[in-house]
């Protein structure tokens, strides 16, 4: 099966599983797991932050970050289509009594800082207290550049806001920009990184920030049920991913680019956007999308069908798979 639904569908390789099986472990709730401790140190150093914390998912990592940054009755400014607003089941509001203030996302995936400024609440008992700005990099595959990140950080500082980055795919952003992740996240107070996306680990996100921030996050993680015991088996998978799956992200980007290029030459397809490992296309209607989805599924290619389609490349999609996908799209629209 060639699975283009998401970069979360990757299978842990034999070598990754072997590293997991052989990891030294301990009870991480006691701080005893050497593999977790080493991984947290490694990711803290990679991101240039003081401390890091392993969590079971990106959703929990973002939730814990919001809970650690904001008190009850405070507010975070966030993109309307960002994961931390739209796809995390309202967790910050449910568990933290933290109010989201959604902002429409610009075409390039950023938030217009003038628009953000207009949403910062004055110090007045009518309003929630605006505490935090949340960005997402990459957003729908789109990379926020270093200039923008720097401007956003200055903006946040000027307005007394903290800045959290949902960096679920920040390694994709770093690959595209040709810089280390550290260069991107020096402009934020905290960052959450997913290892279960393009980096191919089965489980795990790491939250990074200052020592006191991570200490607070650790208590929230416990409360959210994210304190794990012999989590070193998961840390070992992430360690493996950092050793073997970072440099190869450029192949995913190249494969996405080839797919986008080929599909843009098909009349019935409108290319919406293509950056890093994601291609968004639009078809004339839902019906065609469903038919295309069925046609592809019968030939071993899995997509999320509909008028609008997202195709995601990852480490289980080879160059040959890319050719197959292009061939099948051409064949469908030729008939
Ligand atoms: C996947 C993702 C997350 C976290 O998702 P989990 O499935 O909970 O690990 C957060 N932000 C973005 C942008 C994501 O794509």
mmCIF file of C-alpha atoms and ligand atoms in Angstrom:
data_model
loop_
_atom_site.group_PDB
_atom_site.id
_atom_site.type_symbol
_atom_site.label_atom_id
_atom_site.label_comp_id
_atom_site.label_asym_id
_atom_site.label_seq_id
_atom_site.Cartn_x
_atom_site.Cartn_y
_atom_site.Cartn_z
ATOM 1 C CA UNK A 1 0.000 0.000 0.000
ATOM 2 C CA UNK A 2 1.239 3.492 -0.896
ATOM 3 C CA UNK A 3 -0.315 5.574 1.856
ATOM 4 C CA UNK A 4 -0.493 9.304 1.120
ATOM 5 C CA UNK A 5 -3.066 10.143 3.800
ATOM 6 C CA UNK A 6 -0.509 11.336 6.331
ATOM 7 C CA UNK A 7 3.108 11.118 7.410
ATOM 8 C CA UNK A 8 1.802 9.487 10.601
ATOM 9 C CA UNK A 9 1.246 6.196 8.757
ATOM 10 C CA UNK A 10 4.913 5.162 8.698
ATOM 11 C CA UNK A 11 5.911 1.772 10.089
ATOM 12 C CA UNK A 12 8.816 1.551 12.533
ATOM 13 C CA UNK A 13 11.634 -0.237 10.692
ATOM 14 C CA UNK A 14 13.309 -3.430 11.893
ATOM 15 C CA UNK A 15 16.393 -1.425 12.886
ATOM 16 C CA UNK A 16 14.279 1.057 14.851
ATOM 17 C CA UNK A 17 12.440 -1.762 16.629
ATOM 18 C CA UNK A 18 15.724 -3.402 17.457
ATOM 19 C CA UNK A 19 17.034 -0.191 19.042
ATOM 20 C CA UNK A 20 13.769 0.030 21.028
ATOM 21 C CA UNK A 21 14.102 -3.572 22.197
ATOM 22 C CA UNK A 22 17.636 -2.988 23.422
ATOM 23 C CA UNK A 23 17.120 0.362 25.140
ATOM 24 C CA UNK A 24 18.149 0.621 28.805
ATOM 25 C CA UNK A 25 15.034 1.687 30.707
ATOM 26 C CA UNK A 26 13.844 2.741 34.160
ATOM 27 C CA UNK A 27 10.775 4.307 35.729
ATOM 28 C CA UNK A 28 10.545 7.719 34.066
ATOM 29 C CA UNK A 29 8.016 9.038 36.600
ATOM 30 C CA UNK A 30 10.873 8.666 39.119
ATOM 31 C CA UNK A 31 13.227 10.237 36.549
ATOM 32 C CA UNK A 32 15.058 6.899 36.364
ATOM 33 C CA UNK A 33 14.925 6.145 32.652
ATOM 34 C CA UNK A 34 18.400 6.709 31.168
ATOM 35 C CA UNK A 35 17.137 6.580 27.580
ATOM 36 C CA UNK A 36 14.464 9.211 28.240
ATOM 37 C CA UNK A 37 16.891 11.424 30.140
ATOM 38 C CA UNK A 38 19.470 11.224 27.348
ATOM 39 C CA UNK A 39 16.849 11.917 24.688
ATOM 40 C CA UNK A 40 15.461 14.939 26.543
ATOM 41 C CA UNK A 41 18.999 16.320 26.870
ATOM 42 C CA UNK A 42 19.623 15.672 23.192
ATOM 43 C CA UNK A 43 16.456 17.451 22.036
ATOM 44 C CA UNK A 44 17.012 20.361 24.447
ATOM 45 C CA UNK A 45 20.452 20.804 22.954
ATOM 46 C CA UNK A 46 19.162 20.466 19.362
ATOM 47 C CA UNK A 47 16.584 23.187 19.994
ATOM 48 C CA UNK A 48 18.906 25.347 22.093
ATOM 49 C CA UNK A 49 16.477 25.306 25.017
ATOM 50 C CA UNK A 50 17.308 24.727 28.660
ATOM 51 C CA UNK A 51 15.028 21.722 29.198
ATOM 52 C CA UNK A 52 12.903 19.185 27.365
ATOM 53 C CA UNK A 53 10.101 16.780 28.233
ATOM 54 C CA UNK A 54 8.921 13.648 26.411
ATOM 55 C CA UNK A 55 5.143 13.343 25.993
ATOM 56 C CA UNK A 56 2.968 10.681 24.361
ATOM 57 C CA UNK A 57 1.495 12.939 21.645
ATOM 58 C CA UNK A 58 1.694 16.345 20.043
ATOM 59 C CA UNK A 59 -1.783 17.159 21.263
ATOM 60 C CA UNK A 60 -0.783 16.518 24.867
ATOM 61 C CA UNK A 61 2.475 18.409 24.387
ATOM 62 C CA UNK A 62 0.651 21.505 23.072
ATOM 63 C CA UNK A 63 -2.001 21.214 25.796
ATOM 64 C CA UNK A 64 0.618 21.002 28.525
ATOM 65 C CA UNK A 65 2.440 24.000 26.993
ATOM 66 C CA UNK A 66 -0.759 26.073 27.030
ATOM 67 C CA UNK A 67 -1.494 25.031 30.614
ATOM 68 C CA UNK A 68 2.041 25.902 31.702
ATOM 69 C CA UNK A 69 2.022 29.321 29.984
ATOM 70 C CA UNK A 70 -1.531 30.483 30.761
ATOM 71 C CA UNK A 71 -3.655 30.655 33.891
ATOM 72 C CA UNK A 72 -7.412 30.274 34.131
ATOM 73 C CA UNK A 73 -9.121 33.315 32.556
ATOM 74 C CA UNK A 74 -6.178 34.098 30.306
ATOM 75 C CA UNK A 75 -6.120 33.922 26.553
ATOM 76 C CA UNK A 76 -3.954 32.659 23.698
ATOM 77 C CA UNK A 77 -3.919 34.105 20.193
ATOM 78 C CA UNK A 78 -3.825 31.339 17.592
ATOM 79 C CA UNK A 79 -4.431 30.700 13.900
ATOM 80 C CA UNK A 80 -8.028 29.762 13.137
ATOM 81 C CA UNK A 81 -6.822 26.749 11.130
ATOM 82 C CA UNK A 82 -3.928 25.869 13.409
ATOM 83 C CA UNK A 83 -3.875 22.489 15.137
ATOM 84 C CA UNK A 84 -3.826 23.998 18.649
ATOM 85 C CA UNK A 85 -7.153 25.689 17.948
ATOM 86 C CA UNK A 86 -8.980 23.442 15.518
ATOM 87 C CA UNK A 87 -7.765 19.887 16.000
ATOM 88 C CA UNK A 88 -7.155 19.446 19.717
ATOM 89 C CA UNK A 89 -10.790 19.171 20.792
ATOM 90 C CA UNK A 90 -10.712 22.497 22.635
ATOM 91 C CA UNK A 91 -8.458 21.021 25.331
ATOM 92 C CA UNK A 92 -7.038 24.337 26.569
ATOM 93 C CA UNK A 93 -10.578 25.649 27.180
ATOM 94 C CA UNK A 94 -11.836 22.357 28.653
ATOM 95 C CA UNK A 95 -8.934 21.555 30.982
ATOM 96 C CA UNK A 96 -7.400 24.991 31.513
ATOM 97 C CA UNK A 97 -10.262 27.503 31.258
ATOM 98 C CA UNK A 98 -7.953 29.223 28.785
ATOM 99 C CA UNK A 99 -9.755 31.204 26.085
ATOM 100 C CA UNK A 100 -8.577 30.890 22.494
ATOM 101 C CA UNK A 101 -8.689 33.969 20.250
ATOM 102 C CA UNK A 102 -8.542 32.560 16.721
ATOM 103 C CA UNK A 103 -7.011 34.706 13.954
ATOM 104 C CA UNK A 104 -7.473 33.944 10.220
ATOM 105 C CA UNK A 105 -4.305 32.377 8.802
ATOM 106 C CA UNK A 106 -2.593 34.165 5.881
ATOM 107 C CA UNK A 107 -1.999 32.338 2.593
ATOM 108 C CA UNK A 108 1.633 31.679 3.539
ATOM 109 C CA UNK A 109 0.688 29.985 6.823
ATOM 110 C CA UNK A 110 1.650 32.939 9.024
ATOM 111 C CA UNK A 111 -0.494 35.262 11.140
ATOM 112 C CA UNK A 112 -0.650 38.921 10.084
ATOM 113 C CA UNK A 113 0.927 40.650 13.078
ATOM 114 C CA UNK A 114 -1.186 43.816 12.605
ATOM 115 C CA UNK A 115 -4.267 41.649 12.815
ATOM 116 C CA UNK A 116 -2.844 39.888 15.869
ATOM 117 C CA UNK A 117 -2.186 43.267 17.520
ATOM 118 C CA UNK A 118 -5.811 44.306 16.952
ATOM 119 C CA UNK A 119 -6.903 41.230 18.947
ATOM 120 C CA UNK A 120 -4.750 41.824 22.015
ATOM 121 C CA UNK A 121 -7.134 42.779 24.821
ATOM 122 C CA UNK A 122 -6.567 45.912 26.878
ATOM 123 C CA UNK A 123 -6.188 45.521 30.638
ATOM 124 C CA UNK A 124 -9.878 45.892 31.474
ATOM 125 C CA UNK A 125 -12.127 43.665 33.606
ATOM 126 C CA UNK A 126 -14.373 43.067 30.571
ATOM 127 C CA UNK A 127 -11.708 41.033 28.839
ATOM 128 C CA UNK A 128 -9.699 37.878 29.214
ATOM 129 C CA UNK A 129 -5.992 38.577 29.765
ATOM 130 C CA UNK A 130 -4.010 37.999 26.576
ATOM 131 C CA UNK A 131 -0.951 36.006 27.558
ATOM 132 C CA UNK A 132 0.353 33.949 24.667
ATOM 133 C CA UNK A 133 0.779 33.851 20.902
ATOM 134 C CA UNK A 134 0.871 30.422 19.218
ATOM 135 C CA UNK A 135 2.376 29.848 15.774
ATOM 136 C CA UNK A 136 2.620 26.677 13.692
ATOM 137 C CA UNK A 137 5.638 25.808 11.550
ATOM 138 C CA UNK A 138 5.083 24.124 9.174
ATOM 139 C CA UNK A 139 1.358 24.825 8.646
ATOM 140 C CA UNK A 140 -0.207 22.687 5.901
ATOM 141 C CA UNK A 141 3.359 22.062 4.787
ATOM 142 C CA UNK A 142 4.084 25.798 4.534
ATOM 143 C CA UNK A 143 7.265 27.105 6.110
ATOM 144 C CA UNK A 144 7.420 30.268 8.215
ATOM 145 C CA UNK A 145 10.731 31.917 7.356
ATOM 146 C CA UNK A 146 13.369 33.051 9.818
ATOM 147 C CA UNK A 147 12.567 36.735 9.198
ATOM 148 C CA UNK A 148 8.948 36.215 10.108
ATOM 149 C CA UNK A 149 9.822 34.156 13.181
ATOM 150 C CA UNK A 150 12.132 36.965 14.323
ATOM 151 C CA UNK A 151 9.451 39.605 13.750
ATOM 152 C CA UNK A 152 6.867 37.539 15.618
ATOM 153 C CA UNK A 153 9.232 37.150 18.585
ATOM 154 C CA UNK A 154 9.957 40.888 18.705
ATOM 155 C CA UNK A 155 6.243 41.561 18.404
ATOM 156 C CA UNK A 156 5.464 39.192 21.266
ATOM 157 C CA UNK A 157 8.151 40.765 23.461
ATOM 158 C CA UNK A 158 6.946 44.294 22.681
ATOM 159 C CA UNK A 159 3.407 43.359 23.719
ATOM 160 C CA UNK A 160 4.346 41.349 26.791
ATOM 161 C CA UNK A 161 3.261 38.043 25.245
ATOM 162 C CA UNK A 162 4.909 34.663 25.404
ATOM 163 C CA UNK A 163 5.384 32.763 22.138
ATOM 164 C CA UNK A 164 4.794 29.021 21.720
ATOM 165 C CA UNK A 165 5.542 27.192 18.495
ATOM 166 C CA UNK A 166 3.612 24.120 17.447
ATOM 167 C CA UNK A 167 6.599 22.664 15.642
ATOM 168 C CA UNK A 168 5.042 19.281 14.937
ATOM 169 C CA UNK A 169 6.931 19.405 11.622
ATOM 170 C CA UNK A 170 9.649 21.905 12.478
ATOM 171 C CA UNK A 171 12.292 19.489 11.126
ATOM 172 C CA UNK A 172 10.583 19.754 7.727
ATOM 173 C CA UNK A 173 10.778 23.543 8.026
ATOM 174 C CA UNK A 174 14.474 23.359 8.960
ATOM 175 C CA UNK A 175 15.165 21.027 6.021
ATOM 176 C CA UNK A 176 13.461 23.398 3.591
ATOM 177 C CA UNK A 177 15.273 26.453 4.994
ATOM 178 C CA UNK A 178 18.609 24.609 5.101
ATOM 179 C CA UNK A 179 19.190 25.559 8.743
ATOM 180 C CA UNK A 180 19.219 23.743 12.075
ATOM 181 C CA UNK A 181 15.983 23.600 14.070
ATOM 182 C CA UNK A 182 17.760 25.787 16.649
ATOM 183 C CA UNK A 183 17.804 28.713 14.182
ATOM 184 C CA UNK A 184 14.020 28.594 13.909
ATOM 185 C CA UNK A 185 13.172 28.114 17.561
ATOM 186 C CA UNK A 186 15.548 30.702 18.993
ATOM 187 C CA UNK A 187 12.618 32.992 18.239
ATOM 188 C CA UNK A 188 10.167 31.232 20.595
ATOM 189 C CA UNK A 189 9.771 30.626 24.335
ATOM 190 C CA UNK A 190 8.659 27.034 23.849
ATOM 191 C CA UNK A 191 8.350 24.502 21.051
ATOM 192 C CA UNK A 192 6.590 21.185 20.664
ATOM 193 C CA UNK A 193 8.140 18.745 18.182
ATOM 194 C CA UNK A 194 6.423 15.581 16.893
ATOM 195 C CA UNK A 195 8.511 12.511 16.165
ATOM 196 C CA UNK A 196 5.583 10.403 14.975
ATOM 197 C CA UNK A 197 5.150 12.409 11.763
ATOM 198 C CA UNK A 198 7.798 12.607 9.050
ATOM 199 C CA UNK A 199 10.519 11.434 11.422
ATOM 200 C CA UNK A 200 8.878 8.027 11.572
ATOM 201 C CA UNK A 201 8.826 7.121 15.275
ATOM 202 C CA UNK A 202 5.683 5.250 16.344
ATOM 203 C CA UNK A 203 4.935 7.514 19.329
ATOM 204 C CA UNK A 204 6.169 10.659 20.949
ATOM 205 C CA UNK A 205 6.563 14.420 21.054
ATOM 206 C CA UNK A 206 9.056 16.536 22.935
ATOM 207 C CA UNK A 207 8.287 19.915 24.496
ATOM 208 C CA UNK A 208 11.215 22.303 24.992
ATOM 209 C CA UNK A 209 11.619 25.553 26.890
ATOM 210 C CA UNK A 210 13.121 27.120 30.000
ATOM 211 C CA UNK A 211 13.836 25.066 33.134
ATOM 212 C CA UNK A 212 10.922 26.538 35.152
ATOM 213 C CA UNK A 213 8.547 26.142 32.182
ATOM 214 C CA UNK A 214 9.427 22.456 31.781
ATOM 215 C CA UNK A 215 9.115 21.924 35.556
ATOM 216 C CA UNK A 216 5.547 23.287 35.352
ATOM 217 C CA UNK A 217 4.885 21.239 32.223
ATOM 218 C CA UNK A 218 5.955 18.093 34.048
ATOM 219 C CA UNK A 219 3.247 18.568 36.677
ATOM 220 C CA UNK A 220 0.598 19.188 33.964
ATOM 221 C CA UNK A 221 1.838 16.117 32.065
ATOM 222 C CA UNK A 222 1.300 14.013 35.185
ATOM 223 C CA UNK A 223 -2.191 15.465 35.610
ATOM 224 C CA UNK A 224 -3.004 14.759 31.956
ATOM 225 C CA UNK A 225 -1.986 11.125 32.451
ATOM 226 C CA UNK A 226 1.154 11.452 30.356
ATOM 227 C CA UNK A 227 3.666 10.296 32.970
ATOM 228 C CA UNK A 228 4.975 7.025 31.537
ATOM 229 C CA UNK A 229 7.078 4.358 33.198
ATOM 230 C CA UNK A 230 9.679 2.508 31.062
ATOM 231 C CA UNK A 231 9.321 5.093 28.299
ATOM 232 C CA UNK A 232 12.910 4.496 27.205
ATOM 233 C CA UNK A 233 11.624 2.129 24.515
ATOM 234 C CA UNK A 234 9.879 5.143 22.963
ATOM 235 C CA UNK A 235 12.857 7.448 23.511
ATOM 236 C CA UNK A 236 15.027 4.884 21.702
ATOM 237 C CA UNK A 237 12.776 5.055 18.630
ATOM 238 C CA UNK A 238 13.038 8.850 18.634
ATOM 239 C CA UNK A 239 16.798 8.654 19.093
ATOM 240 C CA UNK A 240 16.934 6.351 16.085
ATOM 241 C CA UNK A 241 14.782 8.765 14.089
ATOM 242 C CA UNK A 242 17.127 11.652 14.932
ATOM 243 C CA UNK A 243 20.124 9.596 13.771
ATOM 244 C CA UNK A 244 18.608 8.231 10.573
ATOM 245 C CA UNK A 245 15.490 10.109 9.499
ATOM 246 C CA UNK A 246 16.348 13.804 9.620
ATOM 247 C CA UNK A 247 18.709 14.095 6.648
ATOM 248 C CA UNK A 248 16.364 12.083 4.475
ATOM 249 C CA UNK A 249 13.399 14.485 4.857
ATOM 250 C CA UNK A 250 14.687 16.217 1.723
ATOM 251 C CA UNK A 251 13.675 13.153 -0.283
ATOM 252 C CA UNK A 252 10.095 13.506 0.971
ATOM 253 C CA UNK A 253 10.148 17.133 -0.130
ATOM 254 C CA UNK A 254 11.558 16.202 -3.539
ATOM 255 C CA UNK A 255 8.886 13.508 -3.978
ATOM 256 C CA UNK A 256 6.124 15.964 -3.072
ATOM 257 C CA UNK A 257 7.530 18.466 -5.543
ATOM 258 C CA UNK A 258 7.525 15.881 -8.336
ATOM 259 C CA UNK A 259 3.962 14.855 -7.572
ATOM 260 C CA UNK A 260 2.844 18.513 -7.479
ATOM 261 C CA UNK A 261 4.586 19.290 -10.758
ATOM 262 C CA UNK A 262 3.037 16.293 -12.546
ATOM 263 C CA UNK A 263 -0.470 16.831 -11.164
ATOM 264 C CA UNK A 264 -0.406 20.549 -12.021
ATOM 265 C CA UNK A 265 -0.108 19.489 -15.673
ATOM 266 C CA UNK A 266 -3.436 17.649 -15.503
ATOM 267 C CA UNK A 267 -6.267 19.975 -16.621
ATOM 268 C CA UNK A 268 -8.868 18.659 -14.180
ATOM 269 C CA UNK A 269 -6.623 19.357 -11.180
ATOM 270 C CA UNK A 270 -5.996 22.707 -9.521
ATOM 271 C CA UNK A 271 -2.827 22.786 -7.475
ATOM 272 C CA UNK A 272 -3.621 24.701 -4.277
ATOM 273 C CA UNK A 273 -0.244 24.551 -2.592
ATOM 274 C CA UNK A 274 2.834 22.399 -2.379
ATOM 275 C CA UNK A 275 5.599 22.920 0.125
ATOM 276 C CA UNK A 276 7.802 20.539 2.108
ATOM 277 C CA UNK A 277 6.061 17.122 2.188
ATOM 278 C CA UNK A 278 2.466 18.167 1.467
ATOM 279 C CA UNK A 279 0.579 18.661 -1.765
ATOM 280 C CA UNK A 280 -2.936 20.135 -1.746
ATOM 281 C CA UNK A 281 -5.053 19.793 -4.857
ATOM 282 C CA UNK A 282 -8.619 20.614 -5.756
ATOM 283 C CA UNK A 283 -10.883 18.735 -8.137
ATOM 284 C CA UNK A 284 -14.088 19.961 -9.772
ATOM 285 C CA UNK A 285 -16.359 18.285 -7.210
ATOM 286 C CA UNK A 286 -16.612 15.754 -4.386
ATOM 287 C CA UNK A 287 -17.912 13.073 -6.728
ATOM 288 C CA UNK A 288 -14.732 13.026 -8.834
ATOM 289 C CA UNK A 289 -12.704 12.982 -5.628
ATOM 290 C CA UNK A 290 -14.540 9.920 -4.324
ATOM 291 C CA UNK A 291 -14.195 8.125 -7.696
ATOM 292 C CA UNK A 292 -10.507 8.969 -7.844
ATOM 293 C CA UNK A 293 -10.082 7.733 -4.272
ATOM 294 C CA UNK A 294 -11.723 4.406 -5.183
ATOM 295 C CA UNK A 295 -9.680 4.066 -8.380
ATOM 296 C CA UNK A 296 -6.447 4.636 -6.460
ATOM 297 C CA UNK A 297 -7.429 2.349 -3.570
ATOM 298 C CA UNK A 298 -8.104 -0.520 -5.990
ATOM 299 C CA UNK A 299 -4.541 -0.048 -7.241
ATOM 300 C CA UNK A 300 -2.885 0.126 -3.826
ATOM 301 C CA UNK A 301 -2.771 3.892 -3.244
ATOM 302 C CA UNK A 302 -4.497 5.326 -0.185
ATOM 303 C CA UNK A 303 -5.676 8.968 -0.207
ATOM 304 C CA UNK A 304 -8.291 10.930 1.700
ATOM 305 C CA UNK A 305 -10.778 11.518 -1.104
ATOM 306 C CA UNK A 306 -12.981 14.531 -1.742
ATOM 307 C CA UNK A 307 -13.026 17.711 -3.762
ATOM 308 C CA UNK A 308 -9.978 18.896 -1.875
ATOM 309 C CA UNK A 309 -7.216 16.377 -1.432
ATOM 310 C CA UNK A 310 -4.065 16.401 0.689
ATOM 311 C CA UNK A 311 -1.212 14.143 -0.421
ATOM 312 C CA UNK A 312 1.582 13.644 2.093
ATOM 313 C CA UNK A 313 4.968 12.084 1.385
ATOM 314 C CA UNK A 314 7.036 10.330 4.049
ATOM 315 C CA UNK A 315 9.731 7.747 4.599
ATOM 316 C CA UNK A 316 7.581 4.845 3.407
ATOM 317 C CA UNK A 317 7.040 6.536 0.001
ATOM 318 C CA UNK A 318 9.915 5.781 -2.357
ATOM 319 C CA UNK A 319 10.840 7.431 -5.655
ATOM 320 C CA UNK A 320 9.276 4.433 -7.423
ATOM 321 C CA UNK A 321 6.072 4.897 -5.401
ATOM 322 C CA UNK A 322 6.060 8.533 -6.490
ATOM 323 C CA UNK A 323 6.195 7.399 -10.139
ATOM 324 C CA UNK A 324 3.341 4.968 -9.522
ATOM 325 C CA UNK A 325 1.193 7.703 -7.995
ATOM 326 C CA UNK A 326 1.827 10.061 -10.912
ATOM 327 C CA UNK A 327 1.130 7.273 -13.414
ATOM 328 C CA UNK A 328 -2.189 6.388 -11.754
ATOM 329 C CA UNK A 329 -3.396 10.006 -11.582
ATOM 330 C CA UNK A 330 -2.620 10.417 -15.300
ATOM 331 C CA UNK A 331 -4.378 7.163 -16.113
ATOM 332 C CA UNK A 332 -7.509 8.135 -14.155
ATOM 333 C CA UNK A 333 -7.858 11.519 -15.814
ATOM 334 C CA UNK A 334 -7.039 10.155 -19.296
ATOM 335 C CA UNK A 335 -10.067 7.851 -19.149
HETATM 336 C C1 LIG B 1 -0.062 16.055 14.220
HETATM 337 C C2 LIG B 1 0.028 17.437 14.709
HETATM 338 C C3 LIG B 1 0.004 17.731 16.077
HETATM 339 C C4 LIG B 1 -0.100 16.678 17.176
HETATM 340 O O1 LIG B 1 -0.765 15.568 16.845
HETATM 341 P P1 LIG B 1 -0.752 14.193 17.654
HETATM 342 O O2 LIG B 1 -1.441 13.308 16.695
HETATM 343 O O3 LIG B 1 -1.521 14.443 18.898
HETATM 344 O O4 LIG B 1 0.648 13.788 17.936
HETATM 345 C C5 LIG B 1 0.101 19.042 16.458
HETATM 346 N N1 LIG B 1 0.231 20.028 15.539
HETATM 347 C C6 LIG B 1 0.274 19.787 14.229
HETATM 348 C C7 LIG B 1 0.446 20.912 13.287
HETATM 349 C C8 LIG B 1 0.163 18.489 13.773
HETATM 350 O O5 LIG B 1 0.205 18.245 12.457
#
